[in-house]
Structures are given as structure tokens and as C-alpha cells.
Coordinates of C-alpha atoms and ligand atoms in Angstrom, one line a residue:
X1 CA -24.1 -41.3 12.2
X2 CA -23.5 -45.1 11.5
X3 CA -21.8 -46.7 14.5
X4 CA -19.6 -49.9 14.6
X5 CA -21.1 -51.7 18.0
X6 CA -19.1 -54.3 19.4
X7 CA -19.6 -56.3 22.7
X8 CA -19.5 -60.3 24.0
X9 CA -20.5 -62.2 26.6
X10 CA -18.4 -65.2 28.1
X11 CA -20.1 -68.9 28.4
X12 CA -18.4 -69.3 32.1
X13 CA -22.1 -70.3 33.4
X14 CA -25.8 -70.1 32.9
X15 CA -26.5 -66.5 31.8
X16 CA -28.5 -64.2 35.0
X17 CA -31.3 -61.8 34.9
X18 CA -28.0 -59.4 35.4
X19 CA -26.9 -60.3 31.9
X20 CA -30.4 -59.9 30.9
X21 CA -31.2 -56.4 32.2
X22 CA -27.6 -55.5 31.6
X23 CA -26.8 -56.3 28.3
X24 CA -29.1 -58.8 26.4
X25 CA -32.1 -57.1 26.8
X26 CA -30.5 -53.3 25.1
X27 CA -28.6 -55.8 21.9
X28 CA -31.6 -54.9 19.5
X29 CA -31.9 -51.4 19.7
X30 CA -28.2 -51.4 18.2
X31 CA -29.1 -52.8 14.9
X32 CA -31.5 -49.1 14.5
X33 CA -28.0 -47.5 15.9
X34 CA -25.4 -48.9 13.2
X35 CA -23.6 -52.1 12.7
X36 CA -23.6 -54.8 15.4
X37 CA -20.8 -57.3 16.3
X38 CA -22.1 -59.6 19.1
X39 CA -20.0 -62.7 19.5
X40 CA -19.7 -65.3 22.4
X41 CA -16.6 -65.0 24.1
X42 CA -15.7 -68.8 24.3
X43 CA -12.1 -68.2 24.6
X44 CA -12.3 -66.1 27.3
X45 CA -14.5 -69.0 29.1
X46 CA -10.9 -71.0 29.2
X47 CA -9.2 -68.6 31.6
X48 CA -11.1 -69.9 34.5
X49 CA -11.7 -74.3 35.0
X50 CA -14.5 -75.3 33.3
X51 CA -15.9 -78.3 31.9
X52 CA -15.6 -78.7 28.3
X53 CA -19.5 -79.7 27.4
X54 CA -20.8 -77.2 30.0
X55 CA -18.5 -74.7 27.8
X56 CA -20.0 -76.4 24.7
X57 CA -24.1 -75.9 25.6
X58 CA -23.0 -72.6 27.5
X59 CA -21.9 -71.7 23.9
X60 CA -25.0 -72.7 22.3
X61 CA -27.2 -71.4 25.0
X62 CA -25.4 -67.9 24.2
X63 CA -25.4 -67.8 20.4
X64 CA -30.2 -68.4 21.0
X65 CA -30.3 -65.8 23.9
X66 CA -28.9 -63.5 21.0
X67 CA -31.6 -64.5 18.9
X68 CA -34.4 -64.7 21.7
X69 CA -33.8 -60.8 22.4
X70 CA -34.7 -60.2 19.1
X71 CA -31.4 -59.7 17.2
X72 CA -31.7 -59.9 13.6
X73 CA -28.5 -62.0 12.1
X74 CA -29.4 -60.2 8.7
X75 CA -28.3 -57.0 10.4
X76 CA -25.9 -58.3 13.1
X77 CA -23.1 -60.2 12.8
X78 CA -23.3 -63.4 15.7
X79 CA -19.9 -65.5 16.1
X80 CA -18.0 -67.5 18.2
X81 CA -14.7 -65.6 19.3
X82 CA -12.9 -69.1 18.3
X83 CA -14.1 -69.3 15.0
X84 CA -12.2 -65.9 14.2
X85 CA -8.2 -66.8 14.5
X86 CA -7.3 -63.6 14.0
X87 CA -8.7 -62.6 18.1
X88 CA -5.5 -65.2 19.0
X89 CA -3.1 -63.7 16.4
X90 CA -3.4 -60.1 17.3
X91 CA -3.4 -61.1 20.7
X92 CA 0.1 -62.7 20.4
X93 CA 0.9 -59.2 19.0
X94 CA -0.8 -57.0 21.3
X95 CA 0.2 -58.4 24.6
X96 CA 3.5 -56.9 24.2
X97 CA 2.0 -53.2 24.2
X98 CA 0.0 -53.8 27.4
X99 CA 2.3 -53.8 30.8
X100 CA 2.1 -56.6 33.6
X101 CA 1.3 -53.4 36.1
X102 CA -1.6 -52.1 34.6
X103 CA -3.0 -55.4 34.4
X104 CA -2.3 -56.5 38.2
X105 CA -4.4 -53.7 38.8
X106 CA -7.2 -54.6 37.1
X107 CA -10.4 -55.3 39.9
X108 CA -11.8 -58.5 37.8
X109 CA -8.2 -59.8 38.5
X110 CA -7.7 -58.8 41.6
X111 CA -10.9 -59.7 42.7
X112 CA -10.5 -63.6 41.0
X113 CA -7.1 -63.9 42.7
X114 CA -8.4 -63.5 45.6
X115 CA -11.0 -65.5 46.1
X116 CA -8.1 -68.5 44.7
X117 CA -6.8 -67.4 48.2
X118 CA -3.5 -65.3 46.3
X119 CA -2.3 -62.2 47.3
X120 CA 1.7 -61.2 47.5
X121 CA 2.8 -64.3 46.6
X122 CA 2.0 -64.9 43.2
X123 CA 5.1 -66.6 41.8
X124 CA 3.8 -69.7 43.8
X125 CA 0.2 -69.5 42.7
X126 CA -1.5 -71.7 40.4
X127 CA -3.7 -68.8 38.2
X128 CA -3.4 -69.4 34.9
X129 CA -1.8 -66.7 32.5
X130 CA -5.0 -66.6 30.6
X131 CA -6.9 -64.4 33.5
X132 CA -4.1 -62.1 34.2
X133 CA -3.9 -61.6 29.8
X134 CA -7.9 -60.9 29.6
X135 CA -7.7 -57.6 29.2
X136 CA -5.2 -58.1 26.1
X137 CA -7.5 -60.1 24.0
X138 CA -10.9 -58.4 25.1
X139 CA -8.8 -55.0 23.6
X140 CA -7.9 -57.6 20.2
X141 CA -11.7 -58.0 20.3
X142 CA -12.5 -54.8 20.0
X143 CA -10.2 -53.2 17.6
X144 CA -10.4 -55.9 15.2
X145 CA -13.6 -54.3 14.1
X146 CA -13.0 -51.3 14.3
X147 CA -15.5 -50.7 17.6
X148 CA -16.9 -47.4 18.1
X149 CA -19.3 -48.3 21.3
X150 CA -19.1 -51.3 23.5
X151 CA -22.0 -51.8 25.7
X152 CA -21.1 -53.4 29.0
X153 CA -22.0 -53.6 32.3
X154 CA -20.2 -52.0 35.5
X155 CA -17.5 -54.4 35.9
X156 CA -16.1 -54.5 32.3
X157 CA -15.9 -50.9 31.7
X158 CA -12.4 -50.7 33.5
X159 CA -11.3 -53.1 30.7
X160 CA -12.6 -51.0 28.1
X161 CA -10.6 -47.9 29.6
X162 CA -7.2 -50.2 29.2
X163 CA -8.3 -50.5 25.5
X164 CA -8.1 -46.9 25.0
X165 CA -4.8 -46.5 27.0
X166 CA -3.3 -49.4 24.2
X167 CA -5.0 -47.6 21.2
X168 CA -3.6 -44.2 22.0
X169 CA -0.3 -45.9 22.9
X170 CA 0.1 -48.2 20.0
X171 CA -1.2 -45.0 17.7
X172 CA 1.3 -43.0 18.8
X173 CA 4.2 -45.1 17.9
X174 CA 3.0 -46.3 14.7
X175 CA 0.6 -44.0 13.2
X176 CA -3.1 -43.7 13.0
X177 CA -3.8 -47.7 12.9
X178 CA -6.6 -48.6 16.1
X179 CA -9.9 -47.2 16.0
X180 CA -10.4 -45.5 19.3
X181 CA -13.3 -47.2 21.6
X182 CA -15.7 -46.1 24.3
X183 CA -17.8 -48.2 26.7
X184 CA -21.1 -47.6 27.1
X185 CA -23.4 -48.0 30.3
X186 CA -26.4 -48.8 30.8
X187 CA -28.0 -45.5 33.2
X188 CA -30.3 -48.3 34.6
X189 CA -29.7 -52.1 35.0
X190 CA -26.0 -51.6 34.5
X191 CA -24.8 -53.4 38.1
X192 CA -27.8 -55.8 39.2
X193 CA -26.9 -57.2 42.6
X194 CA -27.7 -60.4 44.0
X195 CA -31.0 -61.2 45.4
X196 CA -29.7 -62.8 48.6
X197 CA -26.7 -60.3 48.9
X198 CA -27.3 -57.2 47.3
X199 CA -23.8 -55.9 48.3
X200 CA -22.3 -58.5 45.8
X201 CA -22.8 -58.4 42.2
X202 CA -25.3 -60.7 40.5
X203 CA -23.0 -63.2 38.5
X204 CA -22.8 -66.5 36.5
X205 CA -19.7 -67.7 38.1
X206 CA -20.8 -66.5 41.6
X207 CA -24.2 -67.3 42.0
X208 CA -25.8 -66.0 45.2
X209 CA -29.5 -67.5 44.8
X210 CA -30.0 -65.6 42.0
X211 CA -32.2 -65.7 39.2
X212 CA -31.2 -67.9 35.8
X213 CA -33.0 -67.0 32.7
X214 CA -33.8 -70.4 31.9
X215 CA -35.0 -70.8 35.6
X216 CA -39.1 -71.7 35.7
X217 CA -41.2 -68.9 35.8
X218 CA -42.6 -70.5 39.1
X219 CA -39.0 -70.5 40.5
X220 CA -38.3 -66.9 39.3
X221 CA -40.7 -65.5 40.9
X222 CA -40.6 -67.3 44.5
X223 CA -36.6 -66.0 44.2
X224 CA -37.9 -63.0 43.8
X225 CA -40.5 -62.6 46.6
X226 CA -38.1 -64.0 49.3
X227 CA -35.4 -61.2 47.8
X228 CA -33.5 -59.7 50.8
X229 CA -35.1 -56.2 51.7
X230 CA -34.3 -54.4 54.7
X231 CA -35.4 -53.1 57.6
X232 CA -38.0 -50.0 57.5
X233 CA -41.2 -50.2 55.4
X234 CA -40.1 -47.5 52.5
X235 CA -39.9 -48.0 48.9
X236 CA -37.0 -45.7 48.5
X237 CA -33.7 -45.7 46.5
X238 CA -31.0 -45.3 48.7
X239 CA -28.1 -48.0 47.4
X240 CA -26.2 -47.2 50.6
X241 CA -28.5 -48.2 53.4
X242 CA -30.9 -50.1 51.8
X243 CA -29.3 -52.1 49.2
X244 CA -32.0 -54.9 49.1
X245 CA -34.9 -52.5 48.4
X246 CA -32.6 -50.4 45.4
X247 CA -31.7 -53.4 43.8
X248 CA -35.4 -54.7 43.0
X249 CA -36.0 -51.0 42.1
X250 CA -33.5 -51.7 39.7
X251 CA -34.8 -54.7 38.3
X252 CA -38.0 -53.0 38.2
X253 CA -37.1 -50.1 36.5
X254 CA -34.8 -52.0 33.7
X255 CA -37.6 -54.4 33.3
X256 CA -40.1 -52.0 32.3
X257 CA -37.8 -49.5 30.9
X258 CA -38.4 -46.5 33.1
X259 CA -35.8 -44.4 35.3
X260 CA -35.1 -44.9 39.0
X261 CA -37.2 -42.3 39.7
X262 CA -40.4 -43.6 38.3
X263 CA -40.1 -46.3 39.5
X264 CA -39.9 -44.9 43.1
X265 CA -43.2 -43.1 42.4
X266 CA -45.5 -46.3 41.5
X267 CA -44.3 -47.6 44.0
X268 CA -44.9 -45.0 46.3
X269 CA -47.4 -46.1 49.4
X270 CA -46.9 -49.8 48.9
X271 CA -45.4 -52.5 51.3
X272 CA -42.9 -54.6 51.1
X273 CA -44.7 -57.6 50.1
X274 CA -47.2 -56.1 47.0
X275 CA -43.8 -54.2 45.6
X276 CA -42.1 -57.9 45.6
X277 CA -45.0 -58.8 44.1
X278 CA -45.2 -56.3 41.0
X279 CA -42.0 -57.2 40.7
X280 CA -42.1 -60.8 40.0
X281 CA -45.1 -59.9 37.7
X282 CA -43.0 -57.7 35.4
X283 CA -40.2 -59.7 35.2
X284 CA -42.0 -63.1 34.4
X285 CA -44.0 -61.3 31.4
X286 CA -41.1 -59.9 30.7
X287 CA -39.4 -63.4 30.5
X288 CA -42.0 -65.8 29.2
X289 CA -42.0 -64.7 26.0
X290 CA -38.1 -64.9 25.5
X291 CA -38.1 -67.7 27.4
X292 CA -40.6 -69.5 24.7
X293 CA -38.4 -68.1 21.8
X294 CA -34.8 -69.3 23.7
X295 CA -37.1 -73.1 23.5
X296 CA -38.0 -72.7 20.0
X297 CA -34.3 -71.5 18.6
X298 CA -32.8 -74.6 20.7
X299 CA -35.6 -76.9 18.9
X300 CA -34.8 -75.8 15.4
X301 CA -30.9 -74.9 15.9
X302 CA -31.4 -71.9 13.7
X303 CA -28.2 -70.9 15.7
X304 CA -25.7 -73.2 13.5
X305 CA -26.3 -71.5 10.3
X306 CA -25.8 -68.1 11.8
X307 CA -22.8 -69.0 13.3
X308 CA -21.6 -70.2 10.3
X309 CA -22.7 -66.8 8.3
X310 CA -21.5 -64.8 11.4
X311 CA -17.9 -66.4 11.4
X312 CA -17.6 -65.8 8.1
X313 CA -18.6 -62.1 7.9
X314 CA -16.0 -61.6 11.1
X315 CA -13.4 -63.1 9.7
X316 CA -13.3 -60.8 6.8
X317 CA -13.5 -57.9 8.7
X318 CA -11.0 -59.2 11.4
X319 CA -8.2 -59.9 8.5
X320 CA -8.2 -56.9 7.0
X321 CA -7.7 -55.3 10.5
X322 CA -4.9 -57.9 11.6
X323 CA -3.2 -57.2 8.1
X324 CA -3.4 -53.3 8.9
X325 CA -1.5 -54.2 12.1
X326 CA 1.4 -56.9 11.2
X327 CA 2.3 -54.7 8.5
X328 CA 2.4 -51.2 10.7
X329 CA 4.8 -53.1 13.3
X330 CA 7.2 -54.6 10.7
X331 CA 5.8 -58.3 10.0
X332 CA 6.5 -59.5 6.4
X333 CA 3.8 -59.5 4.3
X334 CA 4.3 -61.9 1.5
X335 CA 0.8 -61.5 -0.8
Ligands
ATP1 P1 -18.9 -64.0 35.5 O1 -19.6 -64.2 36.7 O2 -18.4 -65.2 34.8 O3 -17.8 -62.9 35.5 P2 -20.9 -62.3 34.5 O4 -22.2 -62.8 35.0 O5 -20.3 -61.1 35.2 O6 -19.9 -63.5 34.5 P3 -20.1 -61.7 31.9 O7 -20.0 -62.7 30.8 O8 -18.8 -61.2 32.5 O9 -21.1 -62.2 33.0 O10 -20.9 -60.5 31.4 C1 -21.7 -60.4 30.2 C2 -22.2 -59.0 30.2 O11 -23.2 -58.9 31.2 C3 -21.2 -57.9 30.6 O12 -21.3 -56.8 29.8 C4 -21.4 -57.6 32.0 O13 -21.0 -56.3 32.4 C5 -22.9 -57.8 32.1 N1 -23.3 -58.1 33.4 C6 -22.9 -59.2 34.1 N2 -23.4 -59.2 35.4 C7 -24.2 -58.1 35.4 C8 -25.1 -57.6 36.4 N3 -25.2 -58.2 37.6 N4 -25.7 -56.5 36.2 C9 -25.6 -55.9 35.0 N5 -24.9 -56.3 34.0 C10 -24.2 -57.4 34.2
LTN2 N1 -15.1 -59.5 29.4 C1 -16.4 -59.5 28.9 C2 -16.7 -60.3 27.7 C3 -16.0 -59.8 26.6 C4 -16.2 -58.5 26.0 C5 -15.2 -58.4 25.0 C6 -17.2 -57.6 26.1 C7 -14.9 -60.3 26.0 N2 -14.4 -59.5 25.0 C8 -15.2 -57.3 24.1 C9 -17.1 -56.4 25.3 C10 -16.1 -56.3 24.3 C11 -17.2 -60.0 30.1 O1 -16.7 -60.6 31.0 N3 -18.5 -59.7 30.0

């Protein structure tokens, strides 16, 4: 069966081996799978401070990692989340079927407003409205096309649950009108921790020491052999007590695409230092070779052109939901 494939990435910072091995890595195999919508989620960038030309080049960097993991714009449809108004219009709608107490609990929230140093008193904080919304328009993402499957990675599947909750609420009061969604998970690769704390997760906003994609090779891989392990000598998965150890059996494993398991068994017998080793190894071949087409898409700036044929296949599709929806909920339509 032909699937509608949906997902985004946000330009908040320069993209991690955990967006690699996460999401980037897995886009191609959806073109074989059905129709892919991958955008850059620039408008999500704005609900935390950033600079507007790091969001800029963090745009643009986005839009070639697409194309350096091999996706085929003849088969996918690449955009900008900006260059579709209809994201911001059905938002305006949609945040009125979503309730403030389902988003305060959301962790990605919780967890933001916390490290801003806000916890009961939130009528004094300064947290934009933007971050405690994000849910709202990441749902207007994903109905807008009509999303069967949205890959993600362990933090953003919570969101994709509140999508459903809106879907079978806004369905129920005005008919069959949102095409329900379901996240997707990655079995391996799906939470890769940071290198220097693997209890924390491995993140662009939050980096810990961790590995950039357009880091040197050289660089990747002394990051990599002065990883935190821990204490013992065994290459064993065991995320609990040795969380240093599991996490670059992850890497390992999403690298070469094997399971846990196998990867446990070449690695059986070795020390520390030669499993570090293989490591680097497989993630530098890995790299190189998207790293060289990342160089030659920035060169050539094939990215413009499929940005402008991606915007304009989105927008089509994106209409013709948002038209589906103003007129279900009693908004003139005067065509
Ligand atoms: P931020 O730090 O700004 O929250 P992020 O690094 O978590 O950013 P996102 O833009 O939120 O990156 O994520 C892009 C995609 O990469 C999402 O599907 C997310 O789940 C996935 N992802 C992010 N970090 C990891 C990670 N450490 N391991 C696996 N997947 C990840
Ligand atoms: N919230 C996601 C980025 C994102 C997204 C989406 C992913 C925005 N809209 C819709 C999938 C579907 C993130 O932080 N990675």
C-alpha cells in the first residue's frame, strides 16, 4: 500500500550524528515506501532565541543534508515550513481544539521551561507562546498532507500522540475531515545519547561534546574514542548500568544497520579501546561520503530550485486540505 510519509526537522542548531542515525539516515528508504513530505521546520526554529542568519544557513544546511542522504526531489517533496502559509492558517484554527493542560504536560515543554529556570510561576515568566503552541502547529504539519507515518525520534513521538488525540477530537465533531497519523520509531538509533553524558539525550540545542555532521572526520573520531564508557571491561548492552558502553553500541549498530544484538556479538571479546576504535571506523566511512555530497550540494546550490519545486507541490496539497477544514468548521468560502 502507498503511504503518505511526513516528518521535519527544526534549524535550531547544527544537525548531530543523533539526527543522522535517527532520522536522516532512514529518509530514502521512504521514497520505495510511498510518498514523502520532508520539510525544514523553520518556523518552529522561532520558538526558542535564535539568530536570524544562523536560522538562515541552518535552513540551507537542512534543505543539502536531505539531498546528501540520498533523497530524490523527483520523488520527494523538500520545503520550507514558511514557504507553505497554509501551516500558519490552520494553526490559527487548530489551536483552539487543543487544551492549555495537555500541552503543559507535554516533556519537550516541561523540560525547556525548566531549564529557563520556570516552574509554578509561569504568569511571570518570559517563555514565549510559540514553545508552549508547538504541538499545535507540528499537528497543522501533519494533517495538512494527509500523513499516514511520521518518522521521529524518541522525544517527538509524545507530540505525535497529541496529534491523534486532535484528529479523533476534531473528527468527531465535524465529520470524517483529518487523516489519522501514527509515529514511527526507529527500533535502533531512535534516542542516541550524548557522548560525554549518555544519560542526556544527544541534541543540537544542548550539545554535550557531541558529534556534528559537518564536524572533521579527524575530530569525529577523537570525540568518539574519548566517549564516556564505564567501569568493567564488557561489551554488553545494559542501558541502565552502563549507559556509556549501550550508547556506542547504538551508534554502532544504526551505523551499520544491524540489531543490538549483533552488534553485541562482534564485539564480543574486545576491549574497550579496539570497540571505540571500530566504532570511529564505521561511522567516518559512513560519513565521508555524505559529508563530500553535503560539500558538493552547498557548491552548486541545487537546493534553491528544489525548494522552489517543493513549495510549490506543498502548497497545492496543503490548500486543498486547509479548504477541507475552514469550510467543515463554518468559515465562508467565497470561490
Ligand atoms: P533540539 O536540540 O533543538 O531539540 P534535536 O537535536 O532534538 O533538536 P530536532 O530538530 O528536534 O533535533 O529533531 C530532528 C529529528 O531528529 C527528530 O525526529 C528527532 O526525534 C530526531 N533526533 C534528535 N535527536 C536525536 C537523538 N539524539 N537520537 C535519535 N534521534 C534524534
Ligand atoms: N518537532 C520536530 C520537528 C517537526 C516535525 C513536525 C516532525 C515539526 N513539525 C511534523 C514530524 C512531523 C522536532 O523537533 N524534531
Amino acid at each position: 500500500m502507498s503511504e503518505i510519509i511526513l516528518t521535519g526537522i527544526k534549524p535550531t542548531g547544527k544537525l548531530t550524528l543523533g539526527n543522522y542515525l535517527g532520522v536522516l539516515k532512514h529518509l530514502p528508504e521512504t521514497m520505495n515506501r510511498g510518498k514523502p513530505y520532508i520539510f525544514i521546520a523553520d518556523l518552529h526554529a522561532l520558538t526558542l532565541p535564535i539568530d536570524p542568519e544562523e536560522l538562515r544557513q541552518n535552513s540551507i544546511d537542512i534543505a543539502a543534508f536531505y539531498l546528501a542522504a540520498g533523497l530524490d526531489p523527483n520523488k520527494a517533496t523538500i520545503f520550507l515550513q514558511s514557504s507553505v502559509p497554509a501551516h500558519a492558517e490552520l494553526n490559527t484554527i487548530m489551536q483552539n481544539y487543543m487544551y492549555m493542560g495537555e500541552l503543559s504536560r507535554m516533556t519537550q515543554f516541561k523540560d525547556i521551561s525548566a531549564k529557563m529556570g520556570i516552574s509554578k510561576n509561569a504568569a511571570d515568566a518570559h517563555i514565549g507562546l510559540g514553545i508552549f503552541a508547538y504541538p499545535v502547529l507540528m499537528a497543522c504539519d501533519i494533517v495538512l498532507y494527509d500523513s499516514d507515518i511520521v518518522p521521529v525520534g524518541d522525544d517527538q513521538t509524545q507530540h505525535v500522540e497529541l496529534c491523534r488525540d486532535l484528529v479523533n477530537r476534531f473528527n468527531h465533531r465535524y465529520g470524517d475531515i483529518l487523516k489519522m497519523p501514527k509515529a514511527e520509531k526507529r527500533k535502533v538509533g531512535a534516542r542516541i545519547m550524548s557522548l560525554s553524558d549518555p544519560t542526556k539525550k544527544m541534541s543540537k540545542s544542548d550539545p554535550k561534546g557531541d558529534i556534528f555532521l559537518k564536524d572533521d572526520l579527524s575530530v569525529i573520531r577523537k570525540k568518539i574514542m574519548s566517549a564516556v564508557t564505564d567501569s568493567g571491561n564488557e561489551v554488553k548492552y545494559d542501558m541502565e548500568n552502563k549507559p556509556g558502553v549501550s550508547n556506542l553500541l547504538s551508534i554502532y549498530a544504526a551505523t551499520k544497520g544491524i540489531s543490538i544484538e549483533e552488534a553485541e556479538a562482534h564485539f564480543a571479546g574486545y576491549r574497550y579501546g579496539d570497540f571505540k576504535k571500530d566504532i570511529a571506523d564505521a561511522v567516518c566511512e559512513d560519513l565521508a561520503a555524505f559529508q563530500e555530497r553535503y560539500k558538493h550540494i552547498i557548491e552548486t546550490k541545487e537546493y534553491e530550485k528544489v525548494l522552489h519545486q517543493g513549495a510549490e507541490q506543498a502548497n497545492k496539497v496543503a490548500n486543498q486540505t486547509l479548504k477541507r477544514v475552514k469550510q467543515a468548521v463554518g468559515l465562508l468560502d467565497l470561490d
